[in-house]
Amino acid sequence: MSSLAPAEFTTETAYLNTASHGLPAARTLAALQEFNALWAAGRAAPTTRDYLVPELRAGFARLLAGASADDIALGGTVAGLIAPVVSALPSGAEVLLAEGEFSSVSMPFVHRGDLNVRFVPLERIAEEVRPETALVAVSVVQSKDGRAVDLPMLRAATLAHNARLLADATQAAGWVPLRFVDADYWVCATFKWLIGARSVAFFAAPPEAAARLRPISPGWYAAADRWAELYEPIALPTTARRFDSTPDWLGVIAALSALSLIEELTVDKIGAHNRELATRFRNGLAELGFQSVPADSAIVAVSGAGDAAPRLEEAGVLTSARGGGLRFSFHLYNSAADVDRALVALAQ
């Protein structure tokens, strides 16, 4: 089983660490090199690529079936984009989080200081929603071990109790099909499975959900007519764009180029590829006597193997140590040879 885009990637290692950071495609490096040459020659400034932002906004919307470009805001970090949701909660409101949730999702709520933050096992998060729950915040796929939440089931539970739902798609977008109606608010960083840029993330919300929020310290880029209102900050747009922060235009170039490859290959095809490699790896782990966290996921967590990370890196297998274990992640540039190389390294 080969990689899905061999012409786009020339890795020298078995890079199984997309859950930490994705690899850049050849087209992305070429696009950045082309623009940087213009910039260095004094022929263009980063702002001249602002026309790419609507294209990127529309591309992100296509990742969320049912969303439109007007539902998408651009930012730099997941935690920063969560801020308006955190701010809108009344003092004492109950926020439900999964135990072991990635801290960019949990910390904004925990450190506001006046919220009732309740952590529950991921497997029980839907049944733990209750009338006093104001908001549930959860990653679609857990960073630590690849377990996925049943988002439609959780959505039904939040609707039944009039609670809001915030979904972080950072570990899912690019290989898991997503539906806009399955959450009130979405956040996603692009530098992992979307193989984009560390500086680009997006927030999404339908008009009725976005209307409940106020931007936190909006800047010039959030203005209704940003270029006309540089010195007269009069109005914010009625769309989600009012939550924009000034983009890193180099990051926009990278994210848009990367997204073109994701769309060419399709999320469905990438997801099937990733899961097939992960299943092959899990089967190999079982034969070696290793225990992995049960999950139909592109992320495979191996319990108690964290000490093996340096030895694997010496063997050219790049992964992550998480919670005392090892986390392997399989994406479109990986192949069966990468799986076998990792298994051989672990066996030694």
XYZ file of C-alpha atoms in Angstrom:
348
model
C 0.000 0.000 0.000
C 1.651 3.181 -1.205
C 1.143 6.777 -0.145
C -1.667 8.731 -1.781
C 0.519 11.512 -3.187
C 4.079 10.225 -3.782
C 4.941 13.131 -6.083
C 4.176 15.646 -3.344
C 6.345 14.227 -0.543
C 9.938 13.017 -0.371
C 10.344 11.939 3.233
C 13.497 10.182 4.395
C 11.843 8.779 7.517
C 8.702 6.950 8.538
C 7.011 10.159 9.644
C 4.159 9.029 11.892
C 3.633 12.265 13.767
C 0.906 14.168 11.914
C -1.070 14.439 15.153
C 1.702 16.837 16.237
C 2.447 18.549 12.920
C 1.761 17.674 9.287
C 4.316 17.647 6.476
C 4.284 20.285 3.722
C 3.444 19.191 0.191
C 5.731 20.043 -2.712
C 3.101 22.398 -4.116
C 3.008 24.259 -0.807
C 6.766 24.715 -0.701
C 6.723 25.874 -4.334
C 3.959 28.409 -3.705
C 5.807 29.837 -0.708
C 9.122 29.942 -2.558
C 7.522 31.758 -5.495
C 5.964 34.403 -3.312
C 9.002 34.829 -1.079
C 11.091 35.512 -4.173
C 8.672 38.292 -5.175
C 8.662 39.673 -1.653
C 12.466 39.652 -1.418
C 12.697 41.428 -4.768
C 10.405 44.177 -3.535
C 7.720 43.265 -6.049
C 5.039 42.284 -3.528
C 4.125 42.576 0.132
C 2.246 39.839 2.007
C -0.899 41.991 2.010
C -1.079 41.664 -1.787
C -2.229 38.066 -1.259
C -5.272 39.115 0.723
C -7.406 38.123 -2.280
C -6.667 34.502 -1.345
C -8.476 34.800 1.985
C -12.014 34.420 0.531
C -10.828 31.331 -1.342
C -9.455 29.850 1.855
C -12.611 30.742 3.755
C -14.685 28.938 1.115
C -12.349 25.949 1.243
C -12.766 25.617 4.989
C -16.534 25.824 4.536
C -16.408 22.870 2.152
C -14.786 20.790 4.903
C -17.949 21.327 6.974
C -20.808 19.976 4.884
C -23.584 22.564 4.940
C -21.440 25.571 5.859
C -20.901 28.651 3.725
C -17.961 31.020 3.464
C -19.905 33.589 5.518
C -19.909 31.125 8.423
C -16.083 31.056 8.606
C -13.731 33.304 10.561
C -9.941 33.135 10.414
C -7.570 33.294 13.356
C -4.204 32.076 14.528
C -4.946 29.627 17.351
C -7.765 27.416 18.557
C -7.689 28.874 22.076
C -7.898 32.412 20.722
C -10.879 31.550 18.539
C -12.667 29.921 21.479
C -12.445 33.183 23.456
C -15.798 34.690 22.320
C -17.569 31.456 23.288
C -15.931 31.505 26.728
C -16.732 35.188 27.230
C -20.415 34.738 26.375
C -21.047 32.281 29.224
C -22.635 33.691 32.391
C -20.799 33.373 35.687
C -21.367 29.958 37.256
C -22.379 28.300 33.964
C -21.638 24.595 33.690
C -19.201 23.575 30.967
C -18.823 19.874 30.226
C -15.435 18.585 29.041
C -13.955 15.145 28.391
C -11.323 13.799 30.759
C -7.934 14.109 29.073
C -9.172 16.757 26.634
C -6.443 18.727 24.852
C -5.611 21.792 26.905
C -6.259 24.350 24.142
C -9.911 23.352 24.482
C -10.083 23.026 28.261
C -7.838 25.835 29.544
C -9.897 28.799 28.237
C -12.845 27.567 30.311
C -10.901 26.424 33.366
C -8.936 29.652 33.696
C -11.847 32.030 33.301
C -12.209 31.296 36.967
C -15.950 31.643 37.524
C -17.348 28.729 35.507
C -18.419 25.327 36.777
C -16.173 23.114 34.646
C -16.995 19.422 34.884
C -14.797 16.673 33.394
C -16.347 13.310 32.507
C -15.169 10.221 30.576
C -15.414 10.726 26.813
C -17.531 7.596 26.442
C -20.169 9.056 28.775
C -20.129 12.671 27.674
C -23.499 12.533 25.885
C -25.304 10.968 28.847
C -23.671 13.447 31.241
C -25.344 16.453 29.578
C -28.027 17.731 31.971
C -30.457 20.665 32.218
C -27.906 22.884 33.985
C -25.236 22.271 31.290
C -24.671 25.469 29.313
C -21.976 24.239 26.933
C -20.153 21.076 25.944
C -16.682 21.474 24.409
C -14.981 18.443 22.887
C -12.458 17.386 20.266
C -13.993 15.311 17.477
C -10.913 13.080 17.695
C -8.900 13.031 20.877
C -5.294 14.194 20.559
C -3.944 11.831 23.194
C -5.159 8.502 21.838
C -7.315 8.928 18.721
C -10.661 8.082 20.297
C -13.571 9.779 18.529
C -16.736 11.228 20.013
C -20.126 10.252 18.579
C -20.884 13.805 17.538
C -24.470 13.292 16.260
C -25.363 11.552 19.538
C -23.766 14.330 21.567
C -25.516 16.939 19.436
C -28.871 15.295 20.139
C -28.134 15.364 23.866
C -27.191 19.042 23.855
C -30.286 19.980 21.874
C -32.470 18.006 24.287
C -31.106 20.059 27.209
C -30.787 23.398 25.378
C -26.994 23.341 25.747
C -24.505 24.612 23.180
C -21.854 22.408 21.589
C -18.338 23.453 20.580
C -16.355 20.957 18.494
C -12.608 21.110 17.886
C -11.882 19.475 14.529
C -8.098 19.909 14.658
C -7.380 16.164 14.856
C -10.205 15.260 12.455
C -10.468 17.746 9.580
C -8.763 16.366 6.496
C -9.571 12.693 7.071
C -12.962 12.610 8.867
C -16.146 13.815 7.099
C -17.739 16.631 9.119
C -21.260 18.079 9.140
C -21.857 21.695 10.070
C -25.156 20.904 11.835
C -23.416 18.649 14.366
C -22.225 21.570 16.512
C -23.030 25.194 17.288
C -19.392 26.259 17.120
C -16.383 24.765 15.354
C -12.672 25.483 15.740
C -9.780 23.934 13.856
C -6.036 24.444 13.492
C -4.667 23.684 10.033
C -1.080 22.600 10.673
C -1.872 18.969 11.464
C -4.110 16.832 9.213
C -4.825 19.746 6.858
C -1.023 19.988 6.353
C -1.337 23.756 6.308
C 0.250 26.475 8.442
C 0.886 26.821 12.165
C -0.403 30.393 11.983
C -3.808 29.659 10.444
C -6.891 28.346 12.218
C -10.579 28.791 11.629
C -13.791 29.294 13.590
C -17.221 28.434 12.208
C -20.732 29.124 13.432
C -24.155 29.523 11.783
C -25.672 33.024 11.981
C -28.022 32.245 14.874
C -25.168 30.806 16.987
C -22.681 33.519 16.024
C -25.214 36.202 16.955
C -24.944 35.148 20.613
C -21.245 36.052 20.678
C -19.306 39.298 20.741
C -15.803 39.623 19.305
C -13.063 40.025 21.901
C -10.962 43.086 21.087
C -11.610 43.103 17.309
C -8.875 44.554 15.138
C -8.840 46.294 11.795
C -9.207 43.061 9.833
C -12.600 42.360 11.447
C -14.150 45.590 10.108
C -17.065 45.447 7.680
C -15.007 47.322 5.068
C -11.519 46.805 6.423
C -9.591 48.801 3.846
C -11.984 51.780 4.010
C -12.151 51.828 7.804
C -8.470 51.658 8.692
C -8.701 54.979 10.533
C -12.447 55.128 11.214
C -13.530 51.909 12.965
C -17.260 52.209 12.414
C -18.894 48.821 11.936
C -18.376 45.089 12.156
C -19.901 42.707 9.605
C -22.973 40.678 10.505
C -21.273 37.459 9.364
C -18.746 35.324 11.236
C -16.030 37.442 9.636
C -16.369 39.853 12.547
C -14.356 37.311 14.564
C -11.406 37.511 12.139
C -7.946 38.449 13.274
C -5.306 39.741 10.876
C -4.052 36.720 8.951
C -0.511 35.657 8.288
C -0.718 35.873 4.514
C 2.204 33.496 4.059
C 0.230 31.049 6.162
C -2.796 31.649 3.964
C -0.738 30.743 0.893
C 0.425 27.545 2.578
C -2.987 26.563 3.939
C -4.773 27.169 0.633
C -2.200 25.200 -1.337
C -2.407 22.310 1.111
C -6.187 22.364 1.067
C -6.133 21.979 -2.720
C -4.363 18.629 -2.303
C -6.804 17.475 0.401
C -9.709 18.297 -1.899
C -8.159 16.593 -4.918
C -7.638 13.370 -2.977
C -10.957 13.771 -1.047
C -11.486 13.400 2.673
C -13.185 10.030 2.203
C -10.250 8.556 0.312
C -7.718 9.951 2.774
C -9.713 8.642 5.724
C -9.939 5.143 4.263
C -6.191 5.166 3.528
C -5.296 6.360 7.021
C -7.528 3.824 8.753
C -6.192 0.958 6.657
C -2.622 1.786 7.641
C -3.612 2.187 11.290
C -5.389 -1.176 11.265
C -2.332 -2.846 9.749
C -0.242 -1.289 12.504
C -2.625 -2.360 15.286
C -2.585 -5.931 14.007
C 1.211 -5.887 13.976
C 1.311 -4.448 17.491
C -0.882 -7.280 18.762
C 1.477 -9.853 17.250
C 4.372 -8.175 19.071
C 2.489 -8.202 22.370
C 1.856 -4.445 22.570
C -1.454 -3.039 23.727
C -3.027 -0.157 21.815
C -5.994 2.008 22.762
C -9.066 0.619 20.947
C -10.202 3.104 18.313
C -11.087 3.073 14.622
C -8.750 5.981 14.084
C -5.747 7.229 12.144
C -4.138 7.810 15.555
C -2.795 4.762 17.383
C -1.771 5.089 21.034
C 0.501 2.355 22.425
C 0.337 2.098 26.202
C 3.544 2.026 28.237
C 5.914 2.420 25.296
C 6.930 6.045 25.763
C 10.535 5.174 26.584
C 10.956 3.737 23.089
C 10.574 7.120 21.350
C 14.326 7.961 21.191
C 15.161 4.484 19.887
C 12.479 4.754 17.214
C 13.782 8.149 16.128
C 17.265 6.667 15.719
C 15.669 4.076 13.435
C 14.044 6.826 11.379
C 10.560 6.451 12.837
C 9.143 9.784 14.027
C 6.325 9.647 16.563
C 5.238 11.300 19.836
C 5.456 10.313 23.492
C 2.144 11.073 25.192
C 0.989 10.138 28.696
C 3.642 7.464 29.146
C 2.787 5.849 25.841
C 3.603 6.365 22.181
C 1.265 8.025 19.722
C 1.525 7.051 16.052
C -0.482 8.866 13.398
C -0.968 7.808 9.774
C -1.777 10.220 6.957
C -1.893 10.520 3.203
C 1.896 10.559 2.747
C 2.389 7.333 4.701
C 2.597 3.833 3.233
C 2.637 0.204 4.327
C 6.439 0.439 4.325
C 6.202 3.049 7.090
C 4.012 0.720 9.130
C 6.449 -2.160 8.724
C 9.447 0.024 9.545
C 7.787 1.112 12.791
C 6.919 -2.458 13.747
C 10.470 -3.642 13.092
C 11.831 -0.810 15.230
C 9.478 -1.650 18.059
C 10.355 -5.349 17.852
C 14.026 -4.539 18.345
